Coordinates of C-alpha atoms in Angstrom, one line a residue:
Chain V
X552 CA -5.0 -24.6 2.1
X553 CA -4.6 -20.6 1.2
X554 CA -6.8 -18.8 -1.0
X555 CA -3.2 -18.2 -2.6
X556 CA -2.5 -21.4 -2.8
X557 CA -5.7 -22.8 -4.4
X558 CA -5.3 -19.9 -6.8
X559 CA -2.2 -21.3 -8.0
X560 CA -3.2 -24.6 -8.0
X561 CA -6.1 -24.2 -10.1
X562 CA -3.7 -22.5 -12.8
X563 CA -1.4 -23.8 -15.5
X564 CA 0.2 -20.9 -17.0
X565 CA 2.5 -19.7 -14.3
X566 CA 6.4 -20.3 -15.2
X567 CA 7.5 -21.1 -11.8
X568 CA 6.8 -23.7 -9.5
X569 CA 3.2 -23.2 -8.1
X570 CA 4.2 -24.4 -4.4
X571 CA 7.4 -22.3 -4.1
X572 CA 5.2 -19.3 -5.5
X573 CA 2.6 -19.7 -2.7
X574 CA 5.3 -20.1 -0.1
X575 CA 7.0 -16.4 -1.1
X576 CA 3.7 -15.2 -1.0
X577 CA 3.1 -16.7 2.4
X578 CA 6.1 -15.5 4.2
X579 CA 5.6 -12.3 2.4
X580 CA 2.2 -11.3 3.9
X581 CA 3.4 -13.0 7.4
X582 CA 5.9 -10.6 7.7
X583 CA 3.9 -7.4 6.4
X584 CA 1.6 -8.4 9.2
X585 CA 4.4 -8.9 12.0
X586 CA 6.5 -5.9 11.0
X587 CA 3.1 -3.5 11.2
X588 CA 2.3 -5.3 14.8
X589 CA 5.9 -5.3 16.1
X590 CA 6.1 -1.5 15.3
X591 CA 2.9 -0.6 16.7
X592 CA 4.5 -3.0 20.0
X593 CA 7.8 -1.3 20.2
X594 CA 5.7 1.9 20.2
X595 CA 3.9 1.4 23.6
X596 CA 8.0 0.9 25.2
X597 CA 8.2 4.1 25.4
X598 CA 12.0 3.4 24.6
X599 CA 14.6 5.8 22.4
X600 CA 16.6 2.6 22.1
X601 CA 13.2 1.1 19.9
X602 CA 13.2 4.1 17.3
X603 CA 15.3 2.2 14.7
X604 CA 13.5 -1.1 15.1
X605 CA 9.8 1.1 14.4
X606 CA 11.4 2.6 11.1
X607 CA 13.0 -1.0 10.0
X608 CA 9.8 -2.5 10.8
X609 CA 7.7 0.2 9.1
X610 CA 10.1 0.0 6.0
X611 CA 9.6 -4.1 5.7
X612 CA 5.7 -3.6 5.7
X613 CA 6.1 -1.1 2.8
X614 CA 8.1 -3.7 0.9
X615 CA 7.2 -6.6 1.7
X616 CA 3.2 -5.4 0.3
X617 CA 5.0 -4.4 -2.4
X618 CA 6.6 -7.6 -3.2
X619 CA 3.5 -9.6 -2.7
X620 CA 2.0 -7.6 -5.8
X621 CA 4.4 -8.0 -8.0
X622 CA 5.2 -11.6 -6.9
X623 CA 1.5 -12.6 -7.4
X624 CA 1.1 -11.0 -10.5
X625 CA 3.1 -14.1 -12.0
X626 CA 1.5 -14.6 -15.4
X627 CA 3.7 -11.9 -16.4
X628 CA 6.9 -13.1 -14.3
X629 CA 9.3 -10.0 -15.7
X630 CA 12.9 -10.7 -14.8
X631 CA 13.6 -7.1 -14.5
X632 CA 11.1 -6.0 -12.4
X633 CA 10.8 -9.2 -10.3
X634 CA 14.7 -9.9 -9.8
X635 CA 15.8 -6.5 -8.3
X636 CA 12.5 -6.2 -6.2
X637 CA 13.0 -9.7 -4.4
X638 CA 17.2 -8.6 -3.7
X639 CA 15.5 -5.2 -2.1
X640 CA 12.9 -7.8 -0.3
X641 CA 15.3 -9.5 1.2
X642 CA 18.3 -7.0 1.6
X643 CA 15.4 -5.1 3.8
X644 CA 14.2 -8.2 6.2
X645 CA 17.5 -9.2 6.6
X646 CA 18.1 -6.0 8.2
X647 CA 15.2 -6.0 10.0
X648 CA 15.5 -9.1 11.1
X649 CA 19.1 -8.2 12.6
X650 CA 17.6 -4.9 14.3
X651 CA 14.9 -6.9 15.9
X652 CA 17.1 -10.0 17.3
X653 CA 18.5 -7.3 19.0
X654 CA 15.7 -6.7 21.4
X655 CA 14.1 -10.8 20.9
X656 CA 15.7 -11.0 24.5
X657 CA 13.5 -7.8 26.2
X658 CA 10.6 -8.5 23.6
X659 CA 8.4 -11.3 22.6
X660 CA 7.0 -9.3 19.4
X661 CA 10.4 -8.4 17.9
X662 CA 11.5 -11.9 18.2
X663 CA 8.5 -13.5 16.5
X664 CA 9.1 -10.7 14.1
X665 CA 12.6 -11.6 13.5
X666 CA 11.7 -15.0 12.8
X667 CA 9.1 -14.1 10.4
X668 CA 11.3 -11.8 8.7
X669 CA 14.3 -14.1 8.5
X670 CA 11.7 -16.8 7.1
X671 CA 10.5 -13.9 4.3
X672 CA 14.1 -13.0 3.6
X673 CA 15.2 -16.9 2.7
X674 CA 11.7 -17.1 0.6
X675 CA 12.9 -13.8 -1.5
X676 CA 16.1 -15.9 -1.8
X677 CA 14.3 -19.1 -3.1
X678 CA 11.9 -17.6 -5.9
X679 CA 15.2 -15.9 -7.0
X680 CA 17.3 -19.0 -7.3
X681 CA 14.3 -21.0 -8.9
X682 CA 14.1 -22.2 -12.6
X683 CA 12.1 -20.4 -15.1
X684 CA 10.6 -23.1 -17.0
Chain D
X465 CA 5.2 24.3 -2.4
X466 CA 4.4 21.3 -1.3
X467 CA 3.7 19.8 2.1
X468 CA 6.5 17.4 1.4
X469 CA 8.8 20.2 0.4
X470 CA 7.9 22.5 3.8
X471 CA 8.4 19.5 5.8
X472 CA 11.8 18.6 5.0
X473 CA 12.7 22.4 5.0
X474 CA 11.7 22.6 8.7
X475 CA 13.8 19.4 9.5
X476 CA 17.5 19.9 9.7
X477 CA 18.3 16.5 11.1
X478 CA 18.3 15.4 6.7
X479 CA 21.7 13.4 6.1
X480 CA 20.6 14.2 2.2
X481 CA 19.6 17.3 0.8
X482 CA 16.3 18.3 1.0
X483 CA 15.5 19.5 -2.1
X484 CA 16.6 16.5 -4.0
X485 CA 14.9 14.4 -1.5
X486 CA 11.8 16.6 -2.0
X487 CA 12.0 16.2 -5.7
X488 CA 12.2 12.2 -5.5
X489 CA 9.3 12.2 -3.5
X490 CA 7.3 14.3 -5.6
X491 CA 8.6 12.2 -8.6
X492 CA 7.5 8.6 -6.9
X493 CA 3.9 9.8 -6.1
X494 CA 3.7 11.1 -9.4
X495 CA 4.6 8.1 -11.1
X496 CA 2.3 6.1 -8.7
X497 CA -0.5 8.4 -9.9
X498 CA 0.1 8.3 -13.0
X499 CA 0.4 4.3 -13.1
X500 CA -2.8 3.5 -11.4
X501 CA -5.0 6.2 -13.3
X502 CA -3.3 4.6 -16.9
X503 CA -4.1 0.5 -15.5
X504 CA -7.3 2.1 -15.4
X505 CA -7.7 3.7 -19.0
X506 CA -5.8 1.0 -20.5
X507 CA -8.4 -1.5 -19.3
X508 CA -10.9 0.6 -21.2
X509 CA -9.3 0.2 -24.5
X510 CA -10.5 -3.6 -24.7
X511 CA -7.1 -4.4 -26.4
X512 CA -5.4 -7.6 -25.6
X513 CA -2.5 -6.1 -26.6
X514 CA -2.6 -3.9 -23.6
X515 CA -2.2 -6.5 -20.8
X516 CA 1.8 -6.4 -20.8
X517 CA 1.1 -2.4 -19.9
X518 CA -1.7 -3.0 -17.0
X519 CA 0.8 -5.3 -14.9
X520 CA 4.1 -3.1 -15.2
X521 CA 1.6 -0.4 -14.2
X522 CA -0.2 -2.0 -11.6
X523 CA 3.4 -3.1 -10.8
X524 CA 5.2 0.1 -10.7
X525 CA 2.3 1.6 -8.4
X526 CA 3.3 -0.9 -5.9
X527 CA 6.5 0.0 -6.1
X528 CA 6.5 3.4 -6.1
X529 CA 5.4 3.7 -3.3
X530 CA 6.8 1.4 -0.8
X531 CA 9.5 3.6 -1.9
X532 CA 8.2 6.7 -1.1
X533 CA 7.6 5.4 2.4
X534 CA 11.0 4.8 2.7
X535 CA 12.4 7.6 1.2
X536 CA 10.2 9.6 3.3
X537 CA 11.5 7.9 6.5
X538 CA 14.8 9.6 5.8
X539 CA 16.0 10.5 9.0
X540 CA 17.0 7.0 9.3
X541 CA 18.3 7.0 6.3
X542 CA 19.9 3.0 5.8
X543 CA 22.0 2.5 3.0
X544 CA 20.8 -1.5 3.3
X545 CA 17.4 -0.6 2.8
X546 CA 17.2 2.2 0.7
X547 CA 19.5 1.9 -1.9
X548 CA 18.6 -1.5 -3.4
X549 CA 15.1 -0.5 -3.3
X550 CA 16.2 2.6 -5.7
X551 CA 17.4 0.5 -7.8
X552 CA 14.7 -1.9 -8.0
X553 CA 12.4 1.2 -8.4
X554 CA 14.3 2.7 -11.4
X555 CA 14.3 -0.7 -12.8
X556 CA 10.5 -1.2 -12.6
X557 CA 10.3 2.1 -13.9
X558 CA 12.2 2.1 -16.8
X559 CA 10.5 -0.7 -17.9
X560 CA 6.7 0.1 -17.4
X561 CA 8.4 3.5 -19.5
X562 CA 9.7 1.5 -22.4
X563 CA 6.0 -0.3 -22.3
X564 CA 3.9 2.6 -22.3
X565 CA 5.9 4.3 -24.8
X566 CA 5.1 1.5 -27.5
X567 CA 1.5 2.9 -27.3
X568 CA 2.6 6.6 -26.5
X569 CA 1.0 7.2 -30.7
X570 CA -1.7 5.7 -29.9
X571 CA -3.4 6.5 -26.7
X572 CA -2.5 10.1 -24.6
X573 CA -2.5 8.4 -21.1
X574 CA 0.1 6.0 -22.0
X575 CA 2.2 8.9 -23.3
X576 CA 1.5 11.0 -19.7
X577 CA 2.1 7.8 -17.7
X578 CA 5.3 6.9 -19.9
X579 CA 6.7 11.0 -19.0
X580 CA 5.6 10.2 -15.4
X581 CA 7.7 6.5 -15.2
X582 CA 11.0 8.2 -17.1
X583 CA 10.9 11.5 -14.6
X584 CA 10.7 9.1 -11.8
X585 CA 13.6 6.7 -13.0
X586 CA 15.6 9.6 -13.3
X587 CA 14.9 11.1 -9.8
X588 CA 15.7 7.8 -8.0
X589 CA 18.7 7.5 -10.4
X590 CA 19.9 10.8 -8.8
X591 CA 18.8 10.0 -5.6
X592 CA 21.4 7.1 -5.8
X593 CA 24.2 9.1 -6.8
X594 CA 23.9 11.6 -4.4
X595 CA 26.2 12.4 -1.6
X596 CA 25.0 11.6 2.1
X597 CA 26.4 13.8 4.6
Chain Q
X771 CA -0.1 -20.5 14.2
X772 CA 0.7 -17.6 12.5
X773 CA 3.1 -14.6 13.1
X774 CA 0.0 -12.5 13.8
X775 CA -1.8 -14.7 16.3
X776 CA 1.6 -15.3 18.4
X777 CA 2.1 -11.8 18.5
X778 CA -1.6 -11.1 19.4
X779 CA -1.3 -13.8 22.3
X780 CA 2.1 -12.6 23.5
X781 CA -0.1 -9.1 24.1
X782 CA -2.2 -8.0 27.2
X783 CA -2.9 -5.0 26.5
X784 CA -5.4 -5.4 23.6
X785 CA -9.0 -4.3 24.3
X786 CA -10.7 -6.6 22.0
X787 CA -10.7 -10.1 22.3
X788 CA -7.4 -11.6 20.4
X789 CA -8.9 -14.6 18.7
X790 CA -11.2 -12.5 16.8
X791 CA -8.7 -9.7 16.1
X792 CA -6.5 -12.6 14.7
X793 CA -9.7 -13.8 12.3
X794 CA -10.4 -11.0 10.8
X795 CA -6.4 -10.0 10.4
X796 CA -5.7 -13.4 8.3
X797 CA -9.4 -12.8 6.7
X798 CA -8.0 -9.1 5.1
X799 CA -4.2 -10.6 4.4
X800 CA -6.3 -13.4 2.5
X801 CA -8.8 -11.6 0.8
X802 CA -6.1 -8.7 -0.5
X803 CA -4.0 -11.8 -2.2
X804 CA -7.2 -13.3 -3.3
X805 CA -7.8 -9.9 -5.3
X806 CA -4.6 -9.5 -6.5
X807 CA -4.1 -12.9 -8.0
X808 CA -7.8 -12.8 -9.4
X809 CA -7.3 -9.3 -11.1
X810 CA -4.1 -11.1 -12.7
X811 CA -6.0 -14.2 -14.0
X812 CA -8.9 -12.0 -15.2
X813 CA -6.6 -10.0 -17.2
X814 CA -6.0 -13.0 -19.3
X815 CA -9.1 -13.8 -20.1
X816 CA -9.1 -11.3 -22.4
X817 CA -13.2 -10.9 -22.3
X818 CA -14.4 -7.3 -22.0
X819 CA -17.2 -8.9 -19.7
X820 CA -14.4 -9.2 -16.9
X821 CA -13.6 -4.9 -16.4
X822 CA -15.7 -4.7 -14.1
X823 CA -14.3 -7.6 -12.0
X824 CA -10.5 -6.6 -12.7
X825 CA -11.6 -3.1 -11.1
X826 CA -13.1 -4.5 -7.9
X827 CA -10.6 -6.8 -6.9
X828 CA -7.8 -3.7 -7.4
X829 CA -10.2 -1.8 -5.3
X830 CA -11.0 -4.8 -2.6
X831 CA -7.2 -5.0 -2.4
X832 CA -6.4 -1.5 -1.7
X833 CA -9.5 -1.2 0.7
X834 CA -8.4 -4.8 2.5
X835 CA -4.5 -3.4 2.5
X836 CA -5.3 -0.4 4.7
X837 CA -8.0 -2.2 7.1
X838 CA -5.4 -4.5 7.5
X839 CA -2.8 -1.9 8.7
X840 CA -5.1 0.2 11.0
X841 CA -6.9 -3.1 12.8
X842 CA -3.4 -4.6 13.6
X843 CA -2.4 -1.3 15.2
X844 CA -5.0 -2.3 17.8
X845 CA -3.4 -1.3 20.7
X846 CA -5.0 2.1 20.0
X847 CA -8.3 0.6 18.7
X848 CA -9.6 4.0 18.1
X849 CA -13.7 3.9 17.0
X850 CA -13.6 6.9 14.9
X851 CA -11.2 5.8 12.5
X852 CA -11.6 1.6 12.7
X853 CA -15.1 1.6 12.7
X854 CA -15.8 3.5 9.4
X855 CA -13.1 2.0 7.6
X856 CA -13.9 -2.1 8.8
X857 CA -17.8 -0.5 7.3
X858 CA -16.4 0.3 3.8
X859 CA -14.6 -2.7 3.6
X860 CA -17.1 -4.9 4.4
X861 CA -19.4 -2.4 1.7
X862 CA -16.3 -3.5 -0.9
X863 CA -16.0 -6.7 0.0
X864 CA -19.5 -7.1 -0.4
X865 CA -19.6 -5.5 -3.6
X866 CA -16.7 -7.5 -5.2
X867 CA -17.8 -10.8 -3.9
X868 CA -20.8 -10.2 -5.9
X869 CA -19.6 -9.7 -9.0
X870 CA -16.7 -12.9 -8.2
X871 CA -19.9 -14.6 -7.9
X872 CA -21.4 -13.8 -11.6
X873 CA -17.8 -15.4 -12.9
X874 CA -17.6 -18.3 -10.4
X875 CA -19.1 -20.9 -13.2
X876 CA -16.8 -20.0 -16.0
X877 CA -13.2 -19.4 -14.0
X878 CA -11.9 -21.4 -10.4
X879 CA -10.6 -18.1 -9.9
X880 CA -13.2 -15.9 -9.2
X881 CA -14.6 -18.3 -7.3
X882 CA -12.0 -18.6 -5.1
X883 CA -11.7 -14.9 -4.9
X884 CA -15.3 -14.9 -4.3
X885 CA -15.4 -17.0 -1.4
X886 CA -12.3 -15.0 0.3
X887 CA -14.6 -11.8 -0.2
X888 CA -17.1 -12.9 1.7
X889 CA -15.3 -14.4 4.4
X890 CA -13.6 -11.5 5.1
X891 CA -16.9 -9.4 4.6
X892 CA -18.3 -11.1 7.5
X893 CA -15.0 -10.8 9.3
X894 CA -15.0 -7.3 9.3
X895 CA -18.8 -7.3 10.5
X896 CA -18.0 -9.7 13.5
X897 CA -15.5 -7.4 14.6
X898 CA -18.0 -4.2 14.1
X899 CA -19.9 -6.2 16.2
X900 CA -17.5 -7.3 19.2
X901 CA -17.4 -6.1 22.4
X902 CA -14.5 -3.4 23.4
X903 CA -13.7 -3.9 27.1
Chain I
X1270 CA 0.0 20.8 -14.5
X1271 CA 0.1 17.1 -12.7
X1272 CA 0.1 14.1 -14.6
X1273 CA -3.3 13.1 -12.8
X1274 CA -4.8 16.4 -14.2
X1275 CA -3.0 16.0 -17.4
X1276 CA -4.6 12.1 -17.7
X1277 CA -8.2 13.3 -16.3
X1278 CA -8.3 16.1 -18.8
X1279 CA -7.1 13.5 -21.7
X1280 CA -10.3 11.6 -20.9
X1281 CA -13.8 12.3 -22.1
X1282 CA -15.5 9.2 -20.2
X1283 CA -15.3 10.0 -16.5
X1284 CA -18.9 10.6 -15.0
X1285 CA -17.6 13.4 -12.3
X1286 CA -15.9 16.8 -12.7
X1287 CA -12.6 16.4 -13.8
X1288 CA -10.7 19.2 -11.8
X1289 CA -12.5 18.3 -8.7
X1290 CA -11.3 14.8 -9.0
X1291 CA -7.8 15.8 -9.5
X1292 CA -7.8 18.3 -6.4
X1293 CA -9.4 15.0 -4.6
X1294 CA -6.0 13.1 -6.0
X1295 CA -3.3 15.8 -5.0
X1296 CA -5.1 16.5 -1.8
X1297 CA -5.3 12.3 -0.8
X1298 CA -1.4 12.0 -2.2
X1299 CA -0.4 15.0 -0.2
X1300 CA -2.1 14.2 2.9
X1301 CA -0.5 10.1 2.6
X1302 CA 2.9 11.9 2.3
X1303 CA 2.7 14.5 5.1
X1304 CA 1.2 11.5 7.4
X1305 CA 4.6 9.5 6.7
X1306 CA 6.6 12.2 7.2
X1307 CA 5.0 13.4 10.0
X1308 CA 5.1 10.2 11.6
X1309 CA 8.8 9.7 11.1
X1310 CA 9.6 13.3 12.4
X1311 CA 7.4 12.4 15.3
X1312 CA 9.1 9.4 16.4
X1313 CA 12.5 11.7 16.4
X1314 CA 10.8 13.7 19.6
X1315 CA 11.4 10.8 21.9
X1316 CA 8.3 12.3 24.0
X1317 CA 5.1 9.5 24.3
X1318 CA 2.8 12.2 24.2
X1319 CA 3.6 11.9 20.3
X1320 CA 2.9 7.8 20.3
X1321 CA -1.1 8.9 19.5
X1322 CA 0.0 11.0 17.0
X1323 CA 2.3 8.4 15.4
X1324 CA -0.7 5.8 14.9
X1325 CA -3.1 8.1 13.8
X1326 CA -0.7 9.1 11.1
X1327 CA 0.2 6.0 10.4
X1328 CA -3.7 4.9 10.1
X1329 CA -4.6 8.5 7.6
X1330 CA -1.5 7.1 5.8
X1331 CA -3.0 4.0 5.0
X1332 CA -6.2 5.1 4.5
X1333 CA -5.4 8.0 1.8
X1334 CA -3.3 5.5 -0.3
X1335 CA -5.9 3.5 -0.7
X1336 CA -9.0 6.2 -1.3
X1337 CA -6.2 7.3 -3.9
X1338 CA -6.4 4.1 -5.7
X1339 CA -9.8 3.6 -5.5
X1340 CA -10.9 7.5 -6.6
X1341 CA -8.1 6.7 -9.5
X1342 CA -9.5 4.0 -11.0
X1343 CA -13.1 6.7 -11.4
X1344 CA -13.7 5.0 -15.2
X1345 CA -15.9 2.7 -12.9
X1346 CA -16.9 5.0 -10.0
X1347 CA -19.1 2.8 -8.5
X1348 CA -21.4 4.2 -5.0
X1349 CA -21.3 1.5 -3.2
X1350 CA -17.1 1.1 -2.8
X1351 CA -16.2 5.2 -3.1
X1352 CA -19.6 6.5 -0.8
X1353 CA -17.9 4.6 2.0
X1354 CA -14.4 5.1 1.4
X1355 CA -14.6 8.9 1.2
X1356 CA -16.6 8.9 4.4
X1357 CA -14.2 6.3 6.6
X1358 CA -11.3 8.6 4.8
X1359 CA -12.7 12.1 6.0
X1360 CA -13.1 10.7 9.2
X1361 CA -9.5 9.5 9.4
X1362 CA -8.3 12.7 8.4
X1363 CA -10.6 14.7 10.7
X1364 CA -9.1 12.9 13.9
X1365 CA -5.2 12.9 12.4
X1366 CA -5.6 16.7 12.0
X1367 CA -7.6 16.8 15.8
X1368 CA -4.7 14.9 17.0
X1369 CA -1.4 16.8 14.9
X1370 CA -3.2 20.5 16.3
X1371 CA -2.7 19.5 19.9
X1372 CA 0.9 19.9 19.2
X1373 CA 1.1 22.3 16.3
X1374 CA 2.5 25.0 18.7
X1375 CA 5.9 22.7 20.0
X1376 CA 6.3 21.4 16.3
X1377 CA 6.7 22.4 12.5
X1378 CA 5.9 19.2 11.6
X1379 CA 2.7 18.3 13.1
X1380 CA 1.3 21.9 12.2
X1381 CA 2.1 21.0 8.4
X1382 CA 0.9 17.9 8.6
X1383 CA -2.8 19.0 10.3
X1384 CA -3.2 21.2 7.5
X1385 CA -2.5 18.7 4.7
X1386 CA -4.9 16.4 6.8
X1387 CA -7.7 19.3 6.8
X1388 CA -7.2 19.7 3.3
X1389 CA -8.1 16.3 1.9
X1390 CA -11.1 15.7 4.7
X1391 CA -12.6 18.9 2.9
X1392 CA -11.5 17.4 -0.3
X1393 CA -13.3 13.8 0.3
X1394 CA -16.3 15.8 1.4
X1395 CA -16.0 17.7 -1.9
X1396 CA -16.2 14.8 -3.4
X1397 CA -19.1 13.2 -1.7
X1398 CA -21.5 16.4 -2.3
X1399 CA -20.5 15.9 -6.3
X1400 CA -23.4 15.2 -8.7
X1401 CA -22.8 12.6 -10.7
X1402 CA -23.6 12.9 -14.6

């Protein structure tokens, strides 16, 4: 079990589901971690054609660790700083997620990135549609 | 003039103008700053009633600046990415504002870091409504 | 598996064994969230006594953060720069592990966070200590 | 004036030099935005002599933000975290700036950013040789 996880667990203030908390937070630091390895990957293809997937990749990273912050701050779970952040969250893997599909056939990192991104974009869109208790 | 400022005025590749670019990026780090030094002092004050204040803070540090790292990518400037991250920035900002203005009497850093949040929800603000060649 | 490992496995070119690069990678992603969620719960102690602790975990998380970023660009494992920083975060780490540690009987919290510290203080140690081929 | 400046001189409690702590600030935010600027204009060049230049800028980026936060929060400048910090940080910046004068000669961008680079290794070694009250 996480650190995350047990962090949750061993609190009873939060006003969200603990579980679906510590799975945003998972996906969220998964794909922080794949975007910074996929773009320091595409980097050694010395490929034009991988310039768009490096900047996608290096945008997730930045909000995606971004996300995590705010999300884990979650005694305070503000509505209007929370809600816009997670639609930016997952407007931005979505995107990268479609930029890196596009080379999953040529490249093993951008298509385990993809699917961590794609996984990161539906838990953005789970926290949002979740009950506040 | 900033390094920011000569580097975008060496670049002519910009689909957005430079200097209004320049000024949201000197805004953002501002207001990132300004949010991390205030967490700080406001954690001095021993005053319960200053918790609501550290998160935004610690919160609109994180996401200032993913979005300076985007909107200092801006050659690949993506609608998708960028512009619902401006607008989850101005939102985080004009709330951590409306916060630290409720103890702008007082204490002096929340009325700097309050200055810092409103100049910064303005320069995304316009950042958003500007025209991209 | 995670994101991180599968991408580290799908990679010949690393010049430091993948297993351990993969450790102390998930050891930094944990110990970041572990600080950020503790500096949340702290604040709501409301007890002067816990500053100190907020302040460390905000540190450990920024320090964690950034060794994250620069070991998973490994491809270009570059001494001067990893080796200094992996030696400051293991210093921080260190640091904020022992003061987790004074709180560990009163909250769960910081004694999770505690135990992430240290985990990822020896992480960063190990990988000081690995062989570069 | 900046809003760090502006909050440092609002403050009575800090245990170092005010104005050299603020240069330290602006010198750490400027070098973190040059590096992501620089690393973005880099990637434009399409030439893989510029991949080690990327990384490295990508690494001082990462680096600087979080020696910001930490030299930020100075209320609780505590040795053991900042000694090491500054040190890993004016070693990141010493390389970047080794690295970005190689091709200071073909490009605007890597010239600006080398300086903004030598400017906050000076300014972490500033920092270092401070007495502390």
């Amino acid at each position: 079990m996480s650190y995350a996880r047990q962090m949750l667990e061993s609190d009873s203030a939060s006003t969200v589901d603990a579980g679906l908390l510590a799975d945003t937070i998972e996906a969220l630091s998964d794909c922080a971690q794949a975007c910074i390895a996929d773009a320091d990957a595409d980097l050694r293809e010395n490929d034009p054609d991988m310039v768009t997937c490096i900047r996608l990749c290096l945008d997730c990273t930045d909000v995606c660790t971004a996300t995590l912050g705010i999300v884990s701050r979650r005694a305070a779970y503000q509505d209007a700083v929370t809600g816009p952040l997670l639609e930016a969250c997952a407007a931005t893997c979505a995107r990268c997620a479609e930029e890196c599909e596009r080379h999953a056939d040529s490249h093993a990192h951008c298509m385990i990135c993809g699917q961590a991104c794609r996984r990161c974009e539906q838990a953005c869109r789970n926290l949002l549609a979740a009950p506040i208790s």
